[in-house]
Each structure stands twice: as C-alpha cells, then as structure tokens.
Coordinates of C-alpha atoms and ligand atoms in Angstrom, one line a residue:
M1 CA -29.9 -53.4 19.2
L2 CA -30.2 -50.0 20.8
K3 CA -33.9 -49.8 20.2
N4 CA -34.8 -52.3 22.9
K5 CA -31.4 -52.8 24.3
V6 CA -32.2 -53.1 28.0
P7 CA -34.8 -55.9 28.0
V8 CA -33.2 -58.0 25.4
L9 CA -29.8 -57.8 27.0
V10 CA -31.3 -58.8 30.3
C11 CA -32.7 -61.9 28.7
I12 CA -29.5 -62.6 26.9
A13 CA -27.4 -62.2 30.0
A14 CA -29.7 -64.7 31.7
F15 CA -29.3 -67.0 28.8
N16 CA -25.5 -66.8 28.9
L17 CA -25.3 -68.1 32.4
L18 CA -27.3 -71.2 31.5
I19 CA -24.5 -72.7 29.6
L20 CA -22.3 -74.9 31.8
A21 CA -20.0 -77.8 31.3
G22 CA -21.5 -81.3 31.3
A23 CA -22.5 -84.0 28.8
Y24 CA -21.4 -83.8 25.2
S25 CA -22.9 -84.5 21.9
Q26 CA -24.4 -88.0 21.2
K27 CA -25.5 -89.5 18.0
K28 CA -29.2 -89.4 18.6
L29 CA -31.3 -86.6 19.9
T30 CA -33.0 -88.2 22.9
T31 CA -33.5 -85.4 25.4
I32 CA -34.8 -81.8 24.9
I33 CA -35.1 -79.3 27.7
V34 CA -37.6 -76.5 27.4
D35 CA -37.2 -73.5 29.6
A36 CA -40.1 -71.2 30.3
G37 CA -38.2 -67.9 30.8
H38 CA -38.4 -66.0 34.1
G39 CA -40.9 -67.1 36.8
G40 CA -42.1 -66.3 40.3
S41 CA -40.8 -62.9 41.5
D42 CA -39.2 -62.4 38.1
N43 CA -42.0 -61.3 35.8
G44 CA -39.9 -60.7 32.8
A45 CA -41.4 -58.0 30.5
V46 CA -44.9 -56.8 31.2
G47 CA -47.5 -55.3 28.8
I48 CA -47.8 -51.7 29.9
Y49 CA -49.1 -49.7 27.0
E50 CA -52.6 -48.2 27.0
G51 CA -55.1 -51.0 26.1
S52 CA -52.6 -53.6 27.1
L53 CA -53.7 -57.0 28.5
R54 CA -51.1 -56.3 31.3
S55 CA -49.8 -59.8 30.6
K56 CA -46.6 -61.0 32.1
E57 CA -43.8 -62.6 30.2
K58 CA -43.4 -65.3 32.8
D59 CA -47.0 -66.5 32.3
V60 CA -46.8 -66.3 28.5
T61 CA -43.6 -68.3 28.4
L62 CA -45.0 -71.0 30.8
A63 CA -48.2 -71.3 28.7
I64 CA -46.2 -71.6 25.4
T65 CA -43.8 -74.0 27.0
K66 CA -46.6 -76.4 28.1
K67 CA -48.0 -76.4 24.6
L68 CA -44.6 -76.9 23.1
I69 CA -43.8 -79.8 25.3
A70 CA -47.1 -81.4 24.5
Q71 CA -46.5 -80.9 20.8
L72 CA -43.0 -82.3 20.9
Q73 CA -44.1 -85.3 22.9
K74 CA -46.9 -86.0 20.3
E75 CA -44.6 -85.5 17.3
L76 CA -41.4 -87.0 18.7
P77 CA -42.6 -89.7 21.2
D78 CA -39.2 -91.3 21.4
V79 CA -37.6 -88.1 22.6
K80 CA -37.7 -87.1 26.3
T81 CA -38.9 -83.5 26.5
L82 CA -38.5 -82.0 29.9
P83 CA -39.4 -78.6 31.4
T84 CA -37.2 -76.6 33.7
R85 CA -40.4 -75.4 35.5
T86 CA -44.1 -76.3 35.3
T87 CA -45.4 -73.7 37.8
D88 CA -44.9 -70.0 38.6
V89 CA -41.7 -70.4 40.5
F90 CA -38.6 -68.3 40.6
Q91 CA -35.5 -70.0 39.3
D92 CA -32.0 -68.4 39.2
V93 CA -30.7 -68.9 35.7
R94 CA -27.9 -71.0 37.2
D95 CA -30.6 -73.3 38.6
K96 CA -32.2 -73.6 35.2
A97 CA -28.8 -74.5 33.7
R98 CA -28.0 -77.0 36.4
L99 CA -31.4 -78.6 35.9
A100 CA -30.9 -78.8 32.1
N101 CA -27.5 -80.4 32.6
E102 CA -28.6 -82.8 35.2
M103 CA -31.5 -83.9 33.0
G104 CA -29.0 -84.8 30.3
G105 CA -30.3 -82.3 27.8
Q106 CA -29.0 -82.3 24.3
L107 CA -30.9 -79.3 23.1
F108 CA -32.0 -76.3 25.1
L109 CA -35.0 -74.3 24.0
C110 CA -35.5 -71.1 25.9
I111 CA -38.9 -69.4 25.5
H112 CA -39.2 -65.7 26.1
A113 CA -41.2 -62.6 24.9
D114 CA -39.6 -59.4 23.7
S115 CA -40.0 -55.9 24.9
G116 CA -38.6 -52.5 24.3
P117 CA -39.0 -48.8 25.2
L118 CA -42.4 -47.2 24.6
K119 CA -43.3 -43.8 23.3
T120 CA -45.4 -41.6 25.6
A121 CA -48.4 -39.7 24.1
R122 CA -50.8 -37.2 25.6
R123 CA -54.4 -36.3 25.1
Q124 CA -56.5 -33.4 26.4
I125 CA -58.9 -34.5 29.2
G126 CA -60.3 -31.0 30.1
T127 CA -59.3 -27.5 30.8
R128 CA -58.5 -25.3 33.8
E129 CA -58.4 -21.7 34.6
E130 CA -55.1 -20.1 35.2
T131 CA -54.1 -16.5 36.3
R132 CA -51.3 -14.9 34.2
Y133 CA -49.8 -11.4 34.4
R134 CA -49.1 -8.7 31.9
Y135 CA -46.9 -5.8 33.1
T136 CA -46.8 -2.1 32.5
Y137 CA -44.2 0.4 33.7
T138 CA -44.6 3.9 35.0
G139 CA -42.0 6.5 35.8
K140 CA -38.4 6.8 34.8
G141 CA -35.1 6.1 36.3
R142 CA -35.2 5.3 40.0
K143 CA -38.9 5.9 40.0
K144 CA -39.6 3.3 37.4
K145 CA -42.3 0.9 38.6
K146 CA -43.5 -2.4 37.3
I147 CA -47.3 -2.9 37.6
P148 CA -48.8 -6.3 37.2
H149 CA -52.2 -6.8 35.5
P150 CA -53.7 -10.2 36.2
Y151 CA -55.9 -11.9 33.6
R152 CA -57.5 -15.3 33.4
V153 CA -56.9 -17.9 30.7
T154 CA -58.3 -21.3 30.0
V155 CA -55.5 -23.9 29.5
P156 CA -55.9 -27.5 28.4
V157 CA -55.2 -30.3 30.8
Y158 CA -53.4 -33.4 29.4
E159 CA -53.2 -37.0 30.3
Y160 CA -50.1 -39.0 29.4
Y161 CA -50.1 -42.6 28.3
K162 CA -47.9 -45.2 26.7
L163 CA -48.3 -46.1 23.0
P164 CA -47.9 -49.7 22.0
M165 CA -44.7 -50.7 20.2
Q166 CA -44.8 -50.7 16.5
R167 CA -42.3 -53.5 16.2
S168 CA -43.6 -57.0 16.2
G169 CA -42.6 -60.6 15.3
T170 CA -40.6 -63.5 16.5
S171 CA -36.8 -63.6 16.6
V172 CA -34.3 -66.2 17.7
W173 CA -31.0 -65.6 19.5
I174 CA -28.0 -67.8 19.5
F175 CA -24.4 -67.5 20.6
A176 CA -21.7 -66.5 18.2
A177 CA -18.5 -68.5 18.6
H178 CA -16.8 -65.6 16.7
K179 CA -13.2 -66.2 17.5
T180 CA -11.9 -69.4 16.0
S181 CA -8.1 -69.5 15.9
D182 CA -6.3 -71.0 13.0
K183 CA -5.1 -73.8 15.1
L184 CA -8.7 -74.5 16.1
K185 CA -9.6 -74.5 12.5
A186 CA -6.8 -77.0 11.7
I187 CA -8.1 -79.3 14.4
M188 CA -11.6 -79.0 13.2
E189 CA -10.5 -79.9 9.7
G190 CA -9.4 -83.2 10.9
G191 CA -5.7 -82.7 11.6
E192 CA -5.9 -84.1 15.1
D193 CA -6.6 -87.6 16.0
F194 CA -10.0 -87.5 17.6
D195 CA -13.6 -87.5 16.6
V196 CA -15.6 -84.6 17.7
E197 CA -18.8 -86.7 17.4
A198 CA -17.4 -89.7 19.3
G199 CA -19.9 -91.9 21.0
S200 CA -20.6 -91.7 24.7
E201 CA -17.8 -94.2 25.7
S202 CA -15.0 -91.9 24.5
D203 CA -17.0 -88.8 25.7
S204 CA -16.7 -90.0 29.3
A205 CA -12.9 -89.7 29.0
Y206 CA -13.3 -86.0 28.2
N207 CA -15.5 -85.3 31.1
N208 CA -12.4 -85.3 33.4
F209 CA -10.7 -82.8 31.1
D210 CA -9.4 -79.6 32.6
F211 CA -11.1 -77.1 30.4
N212 CA -8.7 -74.4 31.5
S213 CA -5.7 -76.2 30.1
P214 CA -4.7 -75.2 26.6
E215 CA -5.8 -78.6 25.2
G216 CA -9.0 -78.4 27.2
R217 CA -9.7 -75.0 25.8
Q218 CA -9.2 -76.2 22.3
L219 CA -11.5 -79.2 22.8
A220 CA -14.1 -77.0 24.4
Q221 CA -13.9 -74.6 21.5
I222 CA -14.5 -77.4 19.1
Y223 CA -17.6 -78.4 21.0
A224 CA -18.7 -74.8 21.2
K225 CA -18.2 -74.3 17.5
R226 CA -20.2 -77.5 16.8
F227 CA -22.9 -76.3 19.2
Q228 CA -23.0 -73.0 17.6
E229 CA -23.4 -74.4 14.1
R230 CA -26.2 -76.6 15.4
S231 CA -27.9 -73.8 17.3
D232 CA -27.7 -71.7 14.2
K233 CA -29.2 -74.5 12.1
L234 CA -32.1 -74.9 14.5
A235 CA -32.6 -71.1 14.8
T236 CA -32.8 -70.9 11.0
Y237 CA -35.4 -73.7 10.9
V238 CA -37.5 -72.0 13.6
I239 CA -37.5 -68.7 11.7
D240 CA -38.4 -70.6 8.6
E241 CA -41.3 -72.3 10.2
I242 CA -42.5 -69.1 11.8
E243 CA -42.4 -67.4 8.4
K244 CA -44.7 -70.2 7.1
T245 CA -47.3 -69.1 9.6
G246 CA -47.3 -65.6 8.0
R247 CA -45.9 -63.9 11.2
P248 CA -43.3 -61.3 10.9
T249 CA -39.8 -62.4 12.1
G250 CA -36.7 -60.6 13.3
G251 CA -34.5 -63.4 11.9
V252 CA -31.6 -65.2 13.6
N253 CA -29.5 -63.0 15.8
Q254 CA -26.1 -63.7 17.1
R255 CA -24.7 -62.5 20.4
Q256 CA -21.0 -62.5 20.8
V257 CA -19.9 -63.6 24.2
G258 CA -16.6 -64.3 25.8
I259 CA -14.7 -67.5 25.2
R260 CA -15.4 -68.5 28.8
V261 CA -19.1 -69.0 28.0
L262 CA -18.3 -70.8 24.7
Q263 CA -16.0 -73.1 26.6
S264 CA -18.7 -74.1 29.0
T265 CA -21.4 -74.6 26.4
N266 CA -22.7 -78.1 26.9
M267 CA -25.6 -78.4 24.4
P268 CA -26.9 -76.4 21.4
A269 CA -29.3 -73.8 22.7
I270 CA -31.6 -71.2 21.2
L271 CA -33.6 -68.4 22.7
V272 CA -36.9 -67.7 21.1
E273 CA -38.4 -64.2 21.6
T274 CA -41.9 -65.3 20.7
G275 CA -43.3 -61.8 20.2
F276 CA -43.3 -58.3 21.6
I277 CA -45.4 -58.2 24.8
N278 CA -45.8 -54.4 24.2
S279 CA -47.1 -54.7 20.7
Y280 CA -50.9 -54.6 20.5
E281 CA -51.1 -57.5 18.0
D282 CA -48.2 -59.5 19.4
E283 CA -49.5 -59.4 23.0
R284 CA -52.8 -60.7 21.9
Y285 CA -51.2 -63.3 19.7
I286 CA -48.8 -64.7 22.3
N287 CA -51.6 -64.8 24.9
S288 CA -54.1 -66.6 22.7
E289 CA -54.6 -70.3 22.5
K290 CA -54.2 -70.1 18.7
G291 CA -51.0 -68.1 18.8
Q292 CA -49.4 -70.2 21.5
Q293 CA -50.3 -73.4 19.6
E294 CA -49.0 -72.0 16.3
I295 CA -45.7 -71.1 17.9
A296 CA -45.5 -74.5 19.6
E297 CA -46.1 -76.2 16.3
A298 CA -43.6 -74.1 14.4
I299 CA -40.9 -74.8 16.9
T300 CA -41.7 -78.5 16.9
D301 CA -41.5 -78.7 13.1
A302 CA -38.1 -76.9 13.3
V303 CA -36.9 -79.4 16.0
K304 CA -38.1 -82.3 13.8
R305 CA -36.1 -81.0 10.8
Y306 CA -33.1 -80.4 13.1
K307 CA -33.3 -83.9 14.6
Q308 CA -33.4 -85.5 11.2
Q309 CA -30.6 -83.3 9.9
I310 CA -28.2 -84.0 12.8
E311 CA -28.9 -87.7 13.0
S312 CA -28.3 -88.2 9.3
S313 CA -25.2 -86.1 9.3
N314 CA -23.9 -88.0 12.4
K315 CA -23.9 -91.2 10.4
N316 CA -21.3 -89.7 8.1
T317 CA -19.4 -87.9 10.8
V318 CA -16.3 -90.1 10.7
Q319 CA -15.7 -89.7 7.0
L320 CA -16.5 -86.0 7.1
E321 CA -14.1 -85.3 9.9
T322 CA -11.2 -87.4 8.6
K323 CA -11.5 -87.5 4.9
A324 CA -13.3 -84.4 3.8
P325 CA -10.8 -81.6 4.6
K326 CA -9.0 -81.8 1.3
E327 CA -12.3 -81.6 -0.6
E328 CA -13.5 -78.8 1.6
K329 CA -10.6 -76.6 0.4
N330 CA -12.1 -76.7 -3.1
A331 CA -15.6 -76.0 -1.9
P332 CA -16.8 -72.5 -2.3
A333 CA -16.3 -70.1 0.6
E334 CA -19.5 -69.3 2.5
F335 CA -19.8 -65.9 0.8
E336 CA -19.6 -67.4 -2.7
T337 CA -23.0 -69.1 -2.1
R338 CA -24.6 -65.6 -2.2
T339 CA -24.8 -63.0 -5.0
T340 CA -22.3 -60.2 -4.7
K341 CA -23.4 -56.7 -5.7
E342 CA -20.6 -54.3 -6.6
T343 CA -21.2 -51.1 -4.6
K344 CA -18.2 -49.0 -5.6
V345 CA -15.1 -49.1 -7.7
L346 CA -12.3 -47.0 -6.2
Q347 CA -9.3 -45.8 -8.0
V348 CA -6.5 -45.9 -5.4
Q349 CA -3.0 -44.6 -5.6
S350 CA -1.3 -47.1 -3.3
D351 CA -1.3 -50.9 -3.0
K352 CA -1.6 -50.5 0.7
V353 CA -5.1 -49.5 1.7
K354 CA -6.4 -49.0 5.2
V355 CA -10.1 -49.8 5.9
E356 CA -12.1 -48.8 8.9
I357 CA -15.5 -50.3 9.2
F358 CA -18.4 -49.0 11.3
D359 CA -22.1 -49.7 11.7
D360 CA -23.8 -47.3 9.5
G361 CA -26.6 -45.4 11.2
E362 CA -28.1 -46.9 14.2
V363 CA -26.0 -49.5 16.0
D364 CA -28.2 -52.6 15.8
N365 CA -25.9 -55.5 16.4
D366 CA -24.9 -56.1 12.8
I367 CA -22.3 -58.9 12.5
V368 CA -20.2 -59.1 9.4
S369 CA -17.4 -60.9 7.8
V370 CA -15.1 -59.4 5.2
Y371 CA -13.3 -61.3 2.4
F372 CA -10.5 -59.9 0.4
N373 CA -9.7 -61.7 -2.8
K374 CA -11.7 -64.6 -1.5
D375 CA -9.7 -64.8 1.8
L376 CA -11.6 -64.4 5.0
I377 CA -9.9 -61.4 6.7
V378 CA -12.5 -60.3 9.2
D379 CA -14.4 -63.1 10.9
K380 CA -17.8 -62.3 12.4
K381 CA -17.2 -58.9 13.7
S382 CA -19.9 -57.0 15.6
L383 CA -20.1 -53.5 14.1
T384 CA -20.2 -50.6 16.4
A385 CA -19.9 -46.8 16.2
N386 CA -16.2 -47.2 16.9
G387 CA -14.5 -48.3 13.8
Y388 CA -12.7 -51.6 13.3
T389 CA -9.5 -51.2 11.3
F390 CA -7.7 -53.5 9.0
N391 CA -5.3 -53.2 6.1
V392 CA -5.3 -54.9 2.7
N393 CA -2.4 -55.2 0.3
L394 CA -3.6 -54.9 -3.3
V395 CA -2.1 -57.2 -5.9
P396 CA -1.3 -55.5 -9.1
G397 CA -3.1 -57.1 -12.1
K398 CA -5.7 -58.8 -9.9
T399 CA -9.3 -58.0 -9.3
N400 CA -8.7 -56.8 -5.7
E401 CA -12.2 -57.2 -4.4
L402 CA -13.4 -56.6 -0.8
V403 CA -16.6 -58.4 0.0
L404 CA -18.9 -57.6 2.9
Y405 CA -20.8 -60.7 4.1
A406 CA -23.7 -60.4 6.5
D407 CA -23.6 -62.9 9.4
N408 CA -26.9 -61.6 10.6
L409 CA -29.3 -58.7 9.8
G410 CA -29.0 -56.9 13.0
S411 CA -32.2 -55.8 14.5
I412 CA -32.9 -53.3 11.7
P413 CA -32.3 -55.0 8.4
P414 CA -30.4 -54.9 6.1
N415 CA -26.9 -55.2 7.6
T416 CA -25.3 -51.8 6.9
A417 CA -21.7 -50.8 7.1
L418 CA -19.8 -47.7 6.5
M419 CA -16.3 -48.2 5.3
I420 CA -13.7 -45.4 5.4
I421 CA -11.0 -46.3 3.1
T422 CA -7.7 -44.5 2.8
D423 CA -4.8 -45.1 0.4
G424 CA -2.4 -42.6 2.0
V425 CA -3.5 -39.8 -0.3
N426 CA -7.3 -39.9 -0.5
R427 CA -10.1 -40.8 1.8
Y428 CA -13.3 -42.5 0.6
E429 CA -16.5 -43.2 2.4
V430 CA -18.4 -46.2 1.1
R431 CA -21.8 -47.3 2.4
L432 CA -22.5 -51.0 2.0
A433 CA -25.7 -52.9 2.6
S434 CA -25.8 -56.7 2.7
D435 CA -28.4 -59.3 3.7
L436 CA -28.6 -63.0 3.9
K437 CA -28.9 -63.4 0.1
T438 CA -26.6 -60.6 -1.1
N439 CA -23.1 -59.5 -0.4
A440 CA -21.8 -56.0 -1.1
S441 CA -18.4 -55.4 -2.6
V442 CA -15.8 -52.7 -3.2
R443 CA -13.4 -53.2 -6.0
F444 CA -10.0 -51.4 -6.1
E445 CA -8.3 -50.3 -9.3
L446 CA -4.7 -49.5 -8.7
K447 CA -3.8 -46.4 -10.5
S448 CA -0.3 -46.6 -12.0
Q449 CA 2.1 -45.0 -9.7
K450 CA 3.5 -41.6 -10.6
P451 CA 6.9 -41.9 -12.1
Q452 CA 9.6 -41.2 -9.6
L453 CA 11.4 -38.0 -10.3
Ligands
LIG501 ZN1 -37.2 -62.8 28.8

C-alpha cells in the first residue's frame, strides 16, 4: 500500500479506534450504524489536482451517508439505521465508536473517500530574458585573467500543477484477525461448552467478563474472529454489488492489527473507500447525485444479502457449532476451493528446506497463507520487503507441494510473492502470483541422496 500509504493509513488508524467492547452478536440484524467519515475541522482528503472540484471528503461522505441511510430505511424498514453524524461536525473517532456502541449497533458501515500522492507536471506560460556569461582568458601564469562576456538569452517560464490520480474505483477495508491460536481454533470447533451465537440472555453474562483474563481473551478472540468473517462476507458483497454497476474496484483489503483491537471489536465493521477524490472521474462520480445514489444502492443490496445470510445461518448455529466439527475435518481446506497453478518444480538435495517469503516488487499489503502438503503452515501473513522464514520437511515418496494462497490482492493485483528456497546446497528464487481464483504452487522433488562414502 505504498502508493497512497499516508491517506489510507490515516483513515484506517481512525477506523481501528472505533472498535470498542460492548454488545455482542444477536440473532437478527436490527441496528446498523452508518458513519460519515471525518467532519468539521477534519476535512479528510481534498481534491487538489488541476481541474479538481476541490471537494472535501467530509462532505462527500456525509452526502453518501444520507442517501445510504434513506436507501437502507426504504429497503429494510424493520432495521434501525442510525448515523453517527448528520451535520458538518467534528467527531473524535472515539466519540464515533462510543456513539455506535451506545446505539446498540450490530453492523458498522464507515463511508470514506480515497486519496493518494499526486504527480506534479509543468507547462510553459511565457519566456523571460536572462543574462549569461561566456569567459575568455588572457595572459599566462600569474598574469592570467578571466574576462566575462555577457550575452542575453530567452528562457522559458514554467508553471507547475498537480495531475489527477490515474487510479480509481471503490475498495473495502476490514480487519484481519490473523493470529488464531490452535487453542482458539479448538474452541471454535465446538470443543468448549458455550455457544458463540448465544442469545441476549446469556450474552449479558459475558458483559461482565474481564477481557484481559486468559479466558476473556479467548472469548473475545472468538467474537473477533466471527466479526471478521462477517465483515469479510459483507465486504465481499459490497465489492460484488459495486462491480455490477460497472465501476472499477480495488477489492476487499485486510488490515492486520494487534490483538488488543480484535479483542475489543464489538460488531462487524467495514470501511468503504467509495472512490478517489483526486481522480478526475471518481471525484465527479462521488460528488454526483447519480454516483452517490448508485453507491448507496450497491451497499444497501450488499447489506440485504448479508442480513439474509447471517439470519439464515444463525438458525443453524447450534448444530453447526456443536455437531459439525467432525464433518468439517473432511471438508476441503480453503485453498482447495481454488485452482492451483504449478509454478515451478525444484529438484532439491535435502529433505529439510528453508523458505523465505517476500513481497515481490512494490510492497502493497499482500496477505498470503501457505499450505504444505495441504497443512496450513503460514496463516494470513502480510508480505513485506523483509522476508518471513519457515522450514518444511519433505516426505520421501510424497508429492511435497507448497501452495501459496492469496488472502487478498494487495493494492496492486495480483498478489505476488518471491520465495527464496534453500536446501543447504542450492538457492532458488521463485516468483509466484496468486489471486482470488488461483493459487500458485512449488513442487519439490527429492533427489536421491548421494551415497555416503
Ligand atoms: Zn477518510
């Protein structure tokens, strides 16, 4: 995410703070909170390229939020849809969070507009005269003299201006609950005696929980994981609905945050970057009645699908949580639902192989998981320019396949990784590209060991 690192990170940092402890999941979706990002003295991003409408993110988000609330109320009349603000007022992100929690939100929709660094261009606006000097020399040794000869030249005068961004489109951000311990997984698979989707009566018992105790942390992580899955689901629906409008999209992006934030998540939440305020087309689109309405309708359709989905799955929650784990073990792993493209076959000399994995090229927040012989060995790791190292032990006679699974596309699709693989003798560099439909794999062939002399 280097390309527009600063603005997006500011928005995301604000988003993180919004998640505090409070009410927990209920069976029916009855309350949605819509937050118009920024406000008052906080303009958010501003259109500043040449020819820009000079629009401010805080105004765009408020306008879209109003249309979104109207649309949600029209389409889902039984659901309370409440704004965090209805006027141009400054709110600390903590205030936005407090409001959302106090209003009993079960879903938090944050509306923003994207931005990024702009290129500067120049054009000639005239000329001016300038005196320059040519020099000649007379004499020799100590008597050598430098004689200036002035002459006039005409030089161009330039004006500098900002070019609009070339990137455009809508993207959605969610949290990534990337660290799930084995113990947590065990609990989630129904080993412990409670129901994650318990009704409000039993929820109230957990409200007094000390979330810093080991049990509290586990419970909170379960909620966080559930919220993340739901946020991911809704985010995917939003992108899907946006795609139906023909707009470009930047897909669903995950942001890894500390466990502290995950612990305190109290409702599924998504952040919609509706468009780039510094893109010529996007700025006009997100400021237009038509564009704002189209975005409002797309998000509303996504929320409707989400509501239907969670409410029908909640009906089956008890069975799923308590009886399904055994069946789940036979279900295909997540990566098996995609096609896997074999990128490279490596002849290695040792059954112990070290793998270092990097983001290939520009670091753009690619998140990947790695499976080795169908076992998850790297779970949702954000790729950086600094490598992440792990070891695999090859099994003689087996396929020995390492599969790269894209958990997102990063900001510059596809999701690309550089793997540096060493077997103690040789070093291999393998570049892998995966996306949301295709995995990339490396297969190892174990060369027969040299006979010991
Ligand atoms: Zn923003």
